[in-house]
Each structure stands twice: as structure tokens, then as C-alpha cells.
Amino acid sequence: MFEKIEMAPPDAILGLTDAFKKESNPNKINLGVGIYKDEKGGTPTLESVKRAEKRLLEASAPKTYLPIPGAPEFGAAVRELVFSREHPVSAQNRACTAHTPGGTGALRVAADFLKRCTGARSVWMSDPTWANHPAIFEAAGHPIKTYPYYDSQTKGIDFAAMRSALANADKGDVVLLHACCHNPSGVDLTLDQWRDLAVIIKDLDLMPVVDFAYQGFGEGLEEDAAGVRLLCESVNEALVCSSFSKNFGLYQDRCGALTLVAGTAENAACAFSQVEKAIRANYSNPPAHGGQIVTTIMGDPELHSLWESEVTAMRNRINGMRVLFVDTLKEIGVAQDFSFIKRQRGMFSFSGLTRDQVSELRSKHAIYIVGSGRINVAGMTPENIRPLCLAIADVLQPGKA
Ligand code: LMR
């Protein structure tokens, strides 16, 4: 049977990392996968994480199975991050959280749960969205639909078009939203737009699923949660998929969470029992280590404030690179206006580079960018910014750089 199977194409994002590793050019630059790099181009483990790991090692707790949704303390820590203790969802105990293998795991469990236990059919996604979103929901059997989002002319959101597309959604359809740091565009909804969307979602009886993979990388830990908090003040039911890959730097520990919000504590507990069924059939129970790190940091005021300062430092460095990138392009005489990159937030921006230019950057300059033109700003460093900008100038205006 296997002889008849065709080779799958490489993954649009992770496949790029494999290709980058094989690249022999010593000056190669990777702006593909969303991994944070420091000034020196490395991704060292956060100091708060190292200290938490030291404590965990010393405590040497037994490695027995976790409960299906993970440790309750982890769930409480996640809800505090996503909603704060004061938010009505927390105060009224209307949410339950499962520790999942990464944000991807959270999305897949959400997709399975929605398919099996609700009438939800189509899943509406922004155009563009993270390359893996359609695959995850399709794998669970949902038809995919798209709503307009990024406007390549204004480099902002075409909110009017987004609204009118969603007006065609059927009752019970799922709307996938990015809480902050929209991947791939870096353009986020304003609070007024979240407010408007909440009305549409409520009026049309849609199910919001919020992908929250970059909390802290946009404007701040609290600020980045403002949209999802506002939404969940208006709608009774939602699913929030968190990732701690970026803000805790726990990429390979696969640590994420799925938070189910319902109208009452009883409804939440009942629906969540079905989320547990989806988990049991998928991976049984979560890998403990990443969750223990998050719980340890969140539960200790000193580690918590150290972690917050580390998140702030990562965010500030990315925003500094946004400015340096735009200024350097200008300084070396690139005529095209890239100033929008300064206004965007998170790890990514849509550079506007065409597929041909992206492939030329790779073949001629060993610069790796996702085919859509998405660039990982967090991969820029003071050292690689000039060669990067010169290479971009070369593909944009050949012969001039
Ligand atoms: C990305 O978008 O680069 C990250 O979320 C990593 C991934 O899994 O694609």
C-alpha cells in the first residue's frame, strides 16, 4: 500500500527550517519560522524558566500521568493570564482549561470537540491566516471559509469587508480570530472592532475560537488580552487556544492550553467533559514539563516579575528591529515605502515581497522567508539587518544596491 503514496510537499513554515539547516552559505539568515532570536541571533532559555526548572529538578516529583486536562493549578494560571482574576468569566467560574501539547494541540482539540459535540460546520478564517490553521480544522472534518482581513493597499484591516463576509455565515459557524499579533500580517483588530465583532457573533449565533499564541508580544500581557476579554464580556461561549511557545520560550516543550468558556459554571463543566473525551482519544493526557514551568513561574511573585520583564525585553527588541529595518531600507535608498512595518505588532509582518522575490532572496542571498512574503521580525539582529536590507534592495531594484 505504501508504494502508491506520493511524497508530501514540505511544510510551508517548518519545511523552511529544514532547508535552512542544509544551507551552506555562512551568511544565511532565517526569517521563516516564528522563533524569537536575541541580539546575537540565539534563542537562550529564559532566566525565569531556568530557575523554575531548577526548582522542579530539586523537587523531583514523580512522573506519573497527569489528569486528562492537565494539572488544575496550570489551568488556573492560564485563566489568570488570559482573563485576569477579576473578569466575569473567572469570577463566575465559567471557564475550564485543558493543558494541551502546544497551541496547535489546543486548536486540534477545539476542532475535534466542535465537530463531535456541536452543530458547528464551517470554520471562517482570516485571509490570510497561519498556514496550519486550515489543515488543523480540515483534519477534524470542518469545511473552511475565509473572510477578508488584510488589505494590501492600506496595509491595514479591511474591516468593512470582514464584517460583510461574516454576515453570510450560518448560525453555529465557527469564527477563528487572532487575539493579537496576527499571524502572518502583524495587523490587529482595534478594541472598537472587537466590540463590533462581538455584536455580529452574538447576533448571528457564531462560535468564536480565539488563537492566542503571542500574548505579551504585541503591546503587553494585559493589553494583548483586551480583545478576548472584551469579546467574552459580550458572548457567553468561546474557545481560547493559548500557546506558551513564544512568551515562555517553551517551543519544544509543546505547552499550550484550551480554555472553554460557557454561559454558566455547570454548562462549562458539562461541555468540558466532552473536551476531555477528545483529548483522551488524541493523546490521552498532556506532557507535564512545560506546564509545570508555567505554573511555577505564575505562582511565584519573584519569578513572575522576572518573566514579565523578559517578555517586555523580547517585545521591545522586536519593536526596535521594526524601526531599524524600516530606517535601514530607507537609508540605503529603497524607494518602496516600508513604514507600515513600524506600525505592525508581534513577530510577523507581511513584507509585500512577491513569491519570485522571496525565492530570489533564498537562491541569491541565502535569506529564508515564508513564500507568502511573511517575515519573522524577531529573527532580525543588529548584525544581520544591513546585509538583509541590501539583499532586499537588490531583489526590489536589481543593480541599484
Ligand atoms: C510560525 O507561524 O512560524 C509558528 O507558529 C511555528 C509554526 O508551527 O508554524
PDB file of C-alpha atoms and ligand atoms in Angstrom, residues 11-14 17 31-35 104 130-132 183-184 211 213-214 243 245-246 251 254 347-348 370 374 376, ligand 1:
ATOM      1  CA  ASP A  11       5.629  22.199   5.326  1.00  0.00           C
ATOM      2  CA  ALA A  12       5.349  25.872   4.320  1.00  0.00           C
ATOM      3  CA  ILE A  13       6.966  27.015   7.587  1.00  0.00           C
ATOM      4  CA  LEU A  14       8.721  24.108   9.338  1.00  0.00           C
ATOM      5  CA  THR A  17      13.783  25.372   8.840  1.00  0.00           C
ATOM      6  CA  LEU A  31      13.292  34.894   8.872  1.00  0.00           C
ATOM      7  CA  GLY A  32      10.987  31.912   8.400  1.00  0.00           C
ATOM      8  CA  VAL A  33       9.677  30.075  11.436  1.00  0.00           C
ATOM      9  CA  GLY A  34       8.338  32.112  14.363  1.00  0.00           C
ATOM     10  CA  ILE A  35      11.140  31.660  16.850  1.00  0.00           C
ATOM     11  CA  THR A 104      -1.600  23.581  17.789  1.00  0.00           C
ATOM     12  CA  TRP A 130      -1.443  30.983   9.801  1.00  0.00           C
ATOM     13  CA  ALA A 131      -0.628  28.334   7.183  1.00  0.00           C
ATOM     14  CA  ASN A 132      -1.509  25.492   9.566  1.00  0.00           C
ATOM     15  CA  ASN A 183      -0.021  35.748  12.033  1.00  0.00           C
ATOM     16  CA  PRO A 184       1.068  36.466   9.279  1.00  0.00           C
ATOM     17  CA  ASP A 211      -5.957  31.765  18.752  1.00  0.00           C
ATOM     18  CA  ALA A 213      -0.270  32.420  20.541  1.00  0.00           C
ATOM     19  CA  TYR A 214       1.594  35.678  21.166  1.00  0.00           C
ATOM     20  CA  SER A 243       0.436  28.921  23.291  1.00  0.00           C
ATOM     21  CA  SER A 245       5.954  28.536  22.944  1.00  0.00           C
ATOM     22  CA  LYS A 246       6.801  32.186  22.383  1.00  0.00           C
ATOM     23  CA  TYR A 251       8.856  25.824  21.851  1.00  0.00           C
ATOM     24  CA  ARG A 254       4.859  21.795  23.477  1.00  0.00           C
ATOM     25  CA  MET A 347       6.781  38.532  15.431  1.00  0.00           C
ATOM     26  CA  PHE A 348       5.498  38.821  11.891  1.00  0.00           C
ATOM     27  CA  VAL A 370       7.926  32.156   4.019  1.00  0.00           C
ATOM     28  CA  ARG A 374       5.775  36.820   5.759  1.00  0.00           C
ATOM     29  CA  ASN A 376       9.830  36.973  11.186  1.00  0.00           C
TER      30      ASN A 376
HETATM   31  C1  LMR B   1       5.024  30.071  12.926  1.00  0.00           C
HETATM   32  O1  LMR B   1       3.976  30.506  12.456  1.00  0.00           O
HETATM   33  O2  LMR B   1       6.125  30.238  12.379  1.00  0.00           O
HETATM   34  C2  LMR B   1       4.995  29.342  14.233  1.00  0.00           C
HETATM   35  O3  LMR B   1       3.716  29.382  14.765  1.00  0.00           O
HETATM   36  C3  LMR B   1       5.566  27.994  14.168  1.00  0.00           C
HETATM   37  C4  LMR B   1       4.712  27.010  13.439  1.00  0.00           C
HETATM   38  O4  LMR B   1       4.419  25.958  13.994  1.00  0.00           O
HETATM   39  O5  LMR B   1       4.330  27.269  12.291  1.00  0.00           O
END
